[in-house]
Amino acid sequence: MADIFDSSLNLEETHFKEGYDEGYTHGLISGKEDAIQVGLKVGFEIGEELGFYRGCVDVWNSAIRVDPTRFSPRAQTGIAQMEELLQKYPLMDPENQQVQEIMDSLRIKFKMVCSSLHVKLDYNGYPKSSSEANDMQF
């Protein structure tokens, strides 16, 4: 008779363990899906910002090739440093420890170059609508 009552005494613990195991498994699956979505979003945003900086560097380098005296030596040095940082950025290794350092350095160099060129140019991300596109400042 003791065996019959033992199973009913352990019923709560058994259901608790089963619920925990199911929740843990579901959490792993859900967490991976969420991580993929967040990774895609963040990766796109970083790629977009890097592309913006690459475009600016390419335009500035084109202007320097046309007229080497167009920009001050300080601005040209900043542009060259930005180009080096863009080349150093580990696109295929997002877990590299230098990713954040390089991105921070790029942002600082960009502001310095814009300041030395006396240009107000900001990266605010991709415009969400056509009305925001008209608000872009160069």
PDB file of N, CA and C in Angstrom, residues 20-101:
ATOM      1  N   TYR A  20       9.462  21.965 -16.357  1.00  0.00           N
ATOM      2  CA  TYR A  20      10.752  22.637 -16.457  1.00  0.00           C
ATOM      3  C   TYR A  20      11.503  22.179 -17.704  1.00  0.00           C
ATOM      4  N   ASP A  21      11.554  20.867 -17.922  1.00  0.00           N
ATOM      5  CA  ASP A  21      12.263  20.322 -19.087  1.00  0.00           C
ATOM      6  C   ASP A  21      11.652  20.811 -20.397  1.00  0.00           C
ATOM      7  N   GLU A  22      10.308  20.832 -20.479  1.00  0.00           N
ATOM      8  CA  GLU A  22       9.649  21.319 -21.693  1.00  0.00           C
ATOM      9  C   GLU A  22       9.928  22.811 -21.902  1.00  0.00           C
ATOM     10  N   GLY A  23       9.854  23.586 -20.834  1.00  0.00           N
ATOM     11  CA  GLY A  23      10.126  25.022 -20.928  1.00  0.00           C
ATOM     12  C   GLY A  23      11.558  25.305 -21.328  1.00  0.00           C
ATOM     13  N   TYR A  24      12.481  24.547 -20.780  1.00  0.00           N
ATOM     14  CA  TYR A  24      13.895  24.731 -21.117  1.00  0.00           C
ATOM     15  C   TYR A  24      14.137  24.445 -22.593  1.00  0.00           C
ATOM     16  N   THR A  25      13.575  23.326 -23.089  1.00  0.00           N
ATOM     17  CA  THR A  25      13.739  22.970 -24.500  1.00  0.00           C
ATOM     18  C   THR A  25      13.128  24.033 -25.402  1.00  0.00           C
ATOM     19  N   HIS A  26      11.915  24.479 -25.057  1.00  0.00           N
ATOM     20  CA  HIS A  26      11.254  25.520 -25.851  1.00  0.00           C
ATOM     21  C   HIS A  26      12.057  26.825 -25.814  1.00  0.00           C
ATOM     22  N   GLY A  27      12.617  27.151 -24.652  1.00  0.00           N
ATOM     23  CA  GLY A  27      13.429  28.357 -24.514  1.00  0.00           C
ATOM     24  C   GLY A  27      14.669  28.320 -25.383  1.00  0.00           C
ATOM     25  N   LEU A  28      15.308  27.162 -25.479  1.00  0.00           N
ATOM     26  CA  LEU A  28      16.486  27.039 -26.350  1.00  0.00           C
ATOM     27  C   LEU A  28      16.123  27.296 -27.799  1.00  0.00           C
ATOM     28  N   ILE A  29      15.037  26.696 -28.247  1.00  0.00           N
ATOM     29  CA  ILE A  29      14.610  26.873 -29.644  1.00  0.00           C
ATOM     30  C   ILE A  29      14.210  28.322 -29.893  1.00  0.00           C
ATOM     31  N   SER A  30      13.398  28.876 -29.017  1.00  0.00           N
ATOM     32  CA  SER A  30      12.939  30.254 -29.165  1.00  0.00           C
ATOM     33  C   SER A  30      14.104  31.240 -29.082  1.00  0.00           C
ATOM     34  N   GLY A  31      15.033  30.992 -28.164  1.00  0.00           N
ATOM     35  CA  GLY A  31      16.191  31.872 -28.005  1.00  0.00           C
ATOM     36  C   GLY A  31      17.059  31.901 -29.245  1.00  0.00           C
ATOM     37  N   LYS A  32      17.243  30.754 -29.889  1.00  0.00           N
ATOM     38  CA  LYS A  32      18.049  30.700 -31.113  1.00  0.00           C
ATOM     39  C   LYS A  32      17.374  31.478 -32.233  1.00  0.00           C
ATOM     40  N   GLU A  33      16.049  31.346 -32.347  1.00  0.00           N
ATOM     41  CA  GLU A  33      15.319  32.080 -33.385  1.00  0.00           C
ATOM     42  C   GLU A  33      15.408  33.588 -33.144  1.00  0.00           C
ATOM     43  N   ASP A  34      15.244  33.985 -31.894  1.00  0.00           N
ATOM     44  CA  ASP A  34      15.353  35.404 -31.560  1.00  0.00           C
ATOM     45  C   ASP A  34      16.759  35.926 -31.828  1.00  0.00           C
ATOM     46  N   ALA A  35      17.758  35.120 -31.484  1.00  0.00           N
ATOM     47  CA  ALA A  35      19.150  35.525 -31.701  1.00  0.00           C
ATOM     48  C   ALA A  35      19.445  35.699 -33.185  1.00  0.00           C
ATOM     49  N   ILE A  36      18.892  34.851 -34.011  1.00  0.00           N
ATOM     50  CA  ILE A  36      19.088  34.975 -35.455  1.00  0.00           C
ATOM     51  C   ILE A  36      18.504  36.297 -35.952  1.00  0.00           C
ATOM     52  N   GLN A  37      17.287  36.621 -35.511  1.00  0.00           N
ATOM     53  CA  GLN A  37      16.646  37.863 -35.941  1.00  0.00           C
ATOM     54  C   GLN A  37      17.415  39.092 -35.472  1.00  0.00           C
ATOM     55  N   VAL A  38      17.870  39.074 -34.223  1.00  0.00           N
ATOM     56  CA  VAL A  38      18.642  40.199 -33.701  1.00  0.00           C
ATOM     57  C   VAL A  38      19.972  40.314 -34.448  1.00  0.00           C
ATOM     58  N   GLY A  39      20.615  39.173 -34.701  1.00  0.00           N
ATOM     59  CA  GLY A  39      21.884  39.179 -35.433  1.00  0.00           C
ATOM     60  C   GLY A  39      21.738  39.740 -36.835  1.00  0.00           C
ATOM     61  N   LEU A  40      20.669  39.374 -37.516  1.00  0.00           N
ATOM     62  CA  LEU A  40      20.434  39.902 -38.864  1.00  0.00           C
ATOM     63  C   LEU A  40      20.217  41.409 -38.829  1.00  0.00           C
ATOM     64  N   LYS A  41      19.428  41.863 -37.870  1.00  0.00           N
ATOM     65  CA  LYS A  41      19.144  43.298 -37.771  1.00  0.00           C
ATOM     66  C   LYS A  41      20.408  44.090 -37.455  1.00  0.00           C
ATOM     67  N   VAL A  42      21.144  43.650 -36.453  1.00  0.00           N
ATOM     68  CA  VAL A  42      22.367  44.367 -36.057  1.00  0.00           C
ATOM     69  C   VAL A  42      23.409  44.302 -37.171  1.00  0.00           C
ATOM     70  N   GLY A  43      23.536  43.133 -37.790  1.00  0.00           N
ATOM     71  CA  GLY A  43      24.483  42.986 -38.893  1.00  0.00           C
ATOM     72  C   GLY A  43      24.156  43.914 -40.048  1.00  0.00           C
ATOM     73  N   PHE A  44      22.882  44.044 -40.370  1.00  0.00           N
ATOM     74  CA  PHE A  44      22.470  44.949 -41.438  1.00  0.00           C
ATOM     75  C   PHE A  44      22.807  46.387 -41.083  1.00  0.00           C
ATOM     76  N   GLU A  45      22.510  46.780 -39.835  1.00  0.00           N
ATOM     77  CA  GLU A  45      22.779  48.158 -39.417  1.00  0.00           C
ATOM     78  C   GLU A  45      24.268  48.474 -39.450  1.00  0.00           C
ATOM     79  N   ILE A  46      25.099  47.547 -39.003  1.00  0.00           N
ATOM     80  CA  ILE A  46      26.550  47.756 -39.028  1.00  0.00           C
ATOM     81  C   ILE A  46      27.043  47.826 -40.473  1.00  0.00           C
ATOM     82  N   GLY A  47      26.554  46.929 -41.312  1.00  0.00           N
ATOM     83  CA  GLY A  47      26.941  46.946 -42.723  1.00  0.00           C
ATOM     84  C   GLY A  47      26.526  48.235 -43.409  1.00  0.00           C
ATOM     85  N   GLU A  48      25.364  48.730 -43.052  1.00  0.00           N
ATOM     86  CA  GLU A  48      24.882  49.976 -43.629  1.00  0.00           C
ATOM     87  C   GLU A  48      25.777  51.149 -43.219  1.00  0.00           C
ATOM     88  N   GLU A  49      26.157  51.183 -41.954  1.00  0.00           N
ATOM     89  CA  GLU A  49      27.023  52.266 -41.469  1.00  0.00           C
ATOM     90  C   GLU A  49      28.409  52.171 -42.096  1.00  0.00           C
ATOM     91  N   LEU A  50      28.947  50.953 -42.192  1.00  0.00           N
ATOM     92  CA  LEU A  50      30.255  50.781 -42.842  1.00  0.00           C
ATOM     93  C   LEU A  50      30.191  51.203 -44.305  1.00  0.00           C
ATOM     94  N   GLY A  51      29.091  50.889 -44.980  1.00  0.00           N
ATOM     95  CA  GLY A  51      28.915  51.295 -46.368  1.00  0.00           C
ATOM     96  C   GLY A  51      28.857  52.799 -46.517  1.00  0.00           C
ATOM     97  N   PHE A  52      28.215  53.455 -45.572  1.00  0.00           N
ATOM     98  CA  PHE A  52      28.158  54.923 -45.584  1.00  0.00           C
ATOM     99  C   PHE A  52      29.563  55.505 -45.494  1.00  0.00           C
ATOM    100  N   TYR A  53      30.344  55.002 -44.532  1.00  0.00           N
ATOM    101  CA  TYR A  53      31.710  55.501 -44.370  1.00  0.00           C
ATOM    102  C   TYR A  53      32.560  55.180 -45.594  1.00  0.00           C
ATOM    103  N   ARG A  54      32.376  53.993 -46.171  1.00  0.00           N
ATOM    104  CA  ARG A  54      33.127  53.613 -47.370  1.00  0.00           C
ATOM    105  C   ARG A  54      32.788  54.569 -48.505  1.00  0.00           C
ATOM    106  N   GLY A  55      31.518  54.892 -48.668  1.00  0.00           N
ATOM    107  CA  GLY A  55      31.100  55.822 -49.723  1.00  0.00           C
ATOM    108  C   GLY A  55      31.707  57.202 -49.536  1.00  0.00           C
ATOM    109  N   CYS A  56      31.715  57.680 -48.293  1.00  0.00           N
ATOM    110  CA  CYS A  56      32.321  58.996 -48.022  1.00  0.00           C
ATOM    111  C   CYS A  56      33.811  58.982 -48.353  1.00  0.00           C
ATOM    112  N   VAL A  57      34.517  57.945 -47.914  1.00  0.00           N
ATOM    113  CA  VAL A  57      35.957  57.845 -48.173  1.00  0.00           C
ATOM    114  C   VAL A  57      36.220  57.779 -49.674  1.00  0.00           C
ATOM    115  N   ASP A  58      35.401  57.019 -50.405  1.00  0.00           N
ATOM    116  CA  ASP A  58      35.595  56.913 -51.856  1.00  0.00           C
ATOM    117  C   ASP A  58      35.374  58.253 -52.551  1.00  0.00           C
ATOM    118  N   VAL A  59      34.352  58.990 -52.136  1.00  0.00           N
ATOM    119  CA  VAL A  59      34.088  60.313 -52.738  1.00  0.00           C
ATOM    120  C   VAL A  59      35.232  61.268 -52.419  1.00  0.00           C
ATOM    121  N   TRP A  60      35.665  61.280 -51.166  1.00  0.00           N
ATOM    122  CA  TRP A  60      36.756  62.174 -50.777  1.00  0.00           C
ATOM    123  C   TRP A  60      38.050  61.820 -51.497  1.00  0.00           C
ATOM    124  N   ASN A  61      38.340  60.517 -51.648  1.00  0.00           N
ATOM    125  CA  ASN A  61      39.549  60.108 -52.367  1.00  0.00           C
ATOM    126  C   ASN A  61      39.469  60.483 -53.846  1.00  0.00           C
ATOM    127  N   SER A  62      38.278  60.416 -54.411  1.00  0.00           N
ATOM    128  CA  SER A  62      38.104  60.847 -55.810  1.00  0.00           C
ATOM    129  C   SER A  62      38.385  62.336 -55.954  1.00  0.00           C
ATOM    130  N   ALA A  63      37.918  63.114 -55.004  1.00  0.00           N
ATOM    131  CA  ALA A  63      38.180  64.561 -55.040  1.00  0.00           C
ATOM    132  C   ALA A  63      39.674  64.833 -54.887  1.00  0.00           C
ATOM    133  N   ILE A  64      40.356  64.051 -54.061  1.00  0.00           N
ATOM    134  CA  ILE A  64      41.809  64.226 -53.875  1.00  0.00           C
ATOM    135  C   ILE A  64      42.555  63.861 -55.149  1.00  0.00           C
ATOM    136  N   ARG A  65      42.108  62.826 -55.857  1.00  0.00           N
ATOM    137  CA  ARG A  65      42.770  62.441 -57.117  1.00  0.00           C
ATOM    138  C   ARG A  65      42.602  63.526 -58.175  1.00  0.00           C
ATOM    139  N   VAL A  66      41.452  64.179 -58.190  1.00  0.00           N
ATOM    140  CA  VAL A  66      41.207  65.246 -59.162  1.00  0.00           C
ATOM    141  C   VAL A  66      42.037  66.475 -58.817  1.00  0.00           C
ATOM    142  N   ASP A  67      42.067  66.842 -57.529  1.00  0.00           N
ATOM    143  CA  ASP A  67      42.813  68.015 -57.089  1.00  0.00           C
ATOM    144  C   ASP A  67      43.486  67.691 -55.753  1.00  0.00           C
ATOM    145  N   PRO A  68      44.770  67.271 -55.782  1.00  0.00           N
ATOM    146  CA  PRO A  68      45.452  66.874 -54.548  1.00  0.00           C
ATOM    147  C   PRO A  68      45.548  67.970 -53.491  1.00  0.00           C
ATOM    148  N   THR A  69      45.366  69.214 -53.875  1.00  0.00           N
ATOM    149  CA  THR A  69      45.429  70.304 -52.894  1.00  0.00           C
ATOM    150  C   THR A  69      44.037  70.694 -52.393  1.00  0.00           C
ATOM    151  N   ARG A  70      43.042  69.955 -52.798  1.00  0.00           N
ATOM    152  CA  ARG A  70      41.649  70.270 -52.463  1.00  0.00           C
ATOM    153  C   ARG A  70      41.407  70.282 -50.947  1.00  0.00           C
ATOM    154  N   PHE A  71      41.983  69.297 -50.243  1.00  0.00           N
ATOM    155  CA  PHE A  71      41.794  69.183 -48.802  1.00  0.00           C
ATOM    156  C   PHE A  71      43.111  69.403 -48.082  1.00  0.00           C
ATOM    157  N   SER A  72      43.022  69.835 -46.860  1.00  0.00           N
ATOM    158  CA  SER A  72      44.217  70.059 -46.041  1.00  0.00           C
ATOM    159  C   SER A  72      44.926  68.726 -45.779  1.00  0.00           C
ATOM    160  N   PRO A  73      46.216  68.786 -45.480  1.00  0.00           N
ATOM    161  CA  PRO A  73      46.936  67.550 -45.151  1.00  0.00           C
ATOM    162  C   PRO A  73      46.306  66.816 -43.956  1.00  0.00           C
ATOM    163  N   ARG A  74      45.788  67.573 -43.009  1.00  0.00           N
ATOM    164  CA  ARG A  74      45.131  66.948 -41.852  1.00  0.00           C
ATOM    165  C   ARG A  74      43.900  66.149 -42.290  1.00  0.00           C
ATOM    166  N   ALA A  75      43.089  66.724 -43.174  1.00  0.00           N
ATOM    167  CA  ALA A  75      41.901  66.031 -43.672  1.00  0.00           C
ATOM    168  C   ALA A  75      42.298  64.796 -44.476  1.00  0.00           C
ATOM    169  N   GLN A  76      43.337  64.931 -45.310  1.00  0.00           N
ATOM    170  CA  GLN A  76      43.787  63.790 -46.108  1.00  0.00           C
ATOM    171  C   GLN A  76      44.303  62.660 -45.222  1.00  0.00           C
ATOM    172  N   THR A  77      44.986  63.014 -44.135  1.00  0.00           N
ATOM    173  CA  THR A  77      45.467  61.996 -43.200  1.00  0.00           C
ATOM    174  C   THR A  77      44.282  61.291 -42.538  1.00  0.00           C
ATOM    175  N   GLY A  78      43.285  62.050 -42.141  1.00  0.00           N
ATOM    176  CA  GLY A  78      42.083  61.467 -41.537  1.00  0.00           C
ATOM    177  C   GLY A  78      41.354  60.538 -42.486  1.00  0.00           C
ATOM    178  N   ILE A  79      41.262  60.924 -43.740  1.00  0.00           N
ATOM    179  CA  ILE A  79      40.610  60.089 -44.754  1.00  0.00           C
ATOM    180  C   ILE A  79      41.390  58.795 -44.933  1.00  0.00           C
ATOM    181  N   ALA A  80      42.706  58.898 -44.994  1.00  0.00           N
ATOM    182  CA  ALA A  80      43.548  57.698 -45.136  1.00  0.00           C
ATOM    183  C   ALA A  80      43.396  56.786 -43.915  1.00  0.00           C
ATOM    184  N   GLN A  81      43.295  57.370 -42.732  1.00  0.00           N
ATOM    185  CA  GLN A  81      43.117  56.569 -41.525  1.00  0.00           C
ATOM    186  C   GLN A  81      41.748  55.887 -41.510  1.00  0.00           C
ATOM    187  N   MET A  82      40.742  56.579 -42.007  1.00  0.00           N
ATOM    188  CA  MET A  82      39.423  55.961 -42.115  1.00  0.00           C
ATOM    189  C   MET A  82      39.464  54.773 -43.065  1.00  0.00           C
ATOM    190  N   GLU A  83      40.173  54.943 -44.174  1.00  0.00           N
ATOM    191  CA  GLU A  83      40.276  53.854 -45.142  1.00  0.00           C
ATOM    192  C   GLU A  83      40.980  52.640 -44.530  1.00  0.00           C
ATOM    193  N   GLU A  84      42.032  52.887 -43.760  1.00  0.00           N
ATOM    194  CA  GLU A  84      42.736  51.792 -43.081  1.00  0.00           C
ATOM    195  C   GLU A  84      41.811  51.076 -42.100  1.00  0.00           C
ATOM    196  N   LEU A  85      41.022  51.835 -41.354  1.00  0.00           N
ATOM    197  CA  LEU A  85      40.093  51.228 -40.404  1.00  0.00           C
ATOM    198  C   LEU A  85      39.032  50.399 -41.120  1.00  0.00           C
ATOM    199  N   LEU A  86      38.553  50.893 -42.251  1.00  0.00           N
ATOM    200  CA  LEU A  86      37.563  50.137 -43.019  1.00  0.00           C
ATOM    201  C   LEU A  86      38.156  48.822 -43.538  1.00  0.00           C
ATOM    202  N   GLN A  87      39.419  48.865 -43.947  1.00  0.00           N
ATOM    203  CA  GLN A  87      40.068  47.647 -44.427  1.00  0.00           C
ATOM    204  C   GLN A  87      40.345  46.668 -43.294  1.00  0.00           C
ATOM    205  N   LYS A  88      40.596  47.182 -42.095  1.00  0.00           N
ATOM    206  CA  LYS A  88      40.883  46.334 -40.942  1.00  0.00           C
ATOM    207  C   LYS A  88      39.628  45.712 -40.339  1.00  0.00           C
ATOM    208  N   TYR A  89      38.462  46.256 -40.647  1.00  0.00           N
ATOM    209  CA  TYR A  89      37.236  45.776 -40.016  1.00  0.00           C
ATOM    210  C   TYR A  89      37.008  44.305 -40.383  1.00  0.00           C
ATOM    211  N   PRO A  90      36.860  43.433 -39.393  1.00  0.00           N
ATOM    212  CA  PRO A  90      36.707  41.997 -39.663  1.00  0.00           C
ATOM    213  C   PRO A  90      35.270  41.627 -40.055  1.00  0.00           C
ATOM    214  N   LEU A  91      34.937  41.803 -41.327  1.00  0.00           N
ATOM    215  CA  LEU A  91      33.580  41.535 -41.801  1.00  0.00           C
ATOM    216  C   LEU A  91      33.156  40.087 -41.580  1.00  0.00           C
ATOM    217  N   MET A  92      34.068  39.159 -41.744  1.00  0.00           N
ATOM    218  CA  MET A  92      33.723  37.742 -41.642  1.00  0.00           C
ATOM    219  C   MET A  92      33.943  37.172 -40.246  1.00  0.00           C
ATOM    220  N   ASP A  93      34.293  38.001 -39.297  1.00  0.00           N
ATOM    221  CA  ASP A  93      34.517  37.539 -37.931  1.00  0.00           C
ATOM    222  C   ASP A  93      33.867  38.512 -36.946  1.00  0.00           C
ATOM    223  N   PRO A  94      32.519  38.471 -36.845  1.00  0.00           N
ATOM    224  CA  PRO A  94      31.825  39.454 -36.004  1.00  0.00           C
ATOM    225  C   PRO A  94      32.114  39.305 -34.508  1.00  0.00           C
ATOM    226  N   GLU A  95      32.671  38.174 -34.093  1.00  0.00           N
ATOM    227  CA  GLU A  95      32.987  37.977 -32.679  1.00  0.00           C
ATOM    228  C   GLU A  95      34.387  38.460 -32.326  1.00  0.00           C
ATOM    229  N   ASN A  96      35.085  39.021 -33.304  1.00  0.00           N
ATOM    230  CA  ASN A  96      36.418  39.564 -33.069  1.00  0.00           C
ATOM    231  C   ASN A  96      36.331  40.684 -32.030  1.00  0.00           C
ATOM    232  N   GLN A  97      37.286  40.708 -31.136  1.00  0.00           N
ATOM    233  CA  GLN A  97      37.279  41.692 -30.051  1.00  0.00           C
ATOM    234  C   GLN A  97      37.485  43.126 -30.549  1.00  0.00           C
ATOM    235  N   GLN A  98      38.064  43.283 -31.723  1.00  0.00           N
ATOM    236  CA  GLN A  98      38.376  44.618 -32.243  1.00  0.00           C
ATOM    237  C   GLN A  98      37.191  45.295 -32.924  1.00  0.00           C
ATOM    238  N   VAL A  99      36.112  44.585 -33.125  1.00  0.00           N
ATOM    239  CA  VAL A  99      34.975  45.126 -33.873  1.00  0.00           C
ATOM    240  C   VAL A  99      34.501  46.454 -33.282  1.00  0.00           C
ATOM    241  N   GLN A 100      34.250  46.482 -31.995  1.00  0.00           N
ATOM    242  CA  GLN A 100      33.734  47.699 -31.376  1.00  0.00           C
ATOM    243  C   GLN A 100      34.783  48.812 -31.361  1.00  0.00           C
ATOM    244  N   GLU A 101      36.038  48.457 -31.128  1.00  0.00           N
ATOM    245  CA  GLU A 101      37.111  49.457 -31.131  1.00  0.00           C
ATOM    246  C   GLU A 101      37.229  50.122 -32.501  1.00  0.00           C
TER     247      GLU A 101
END
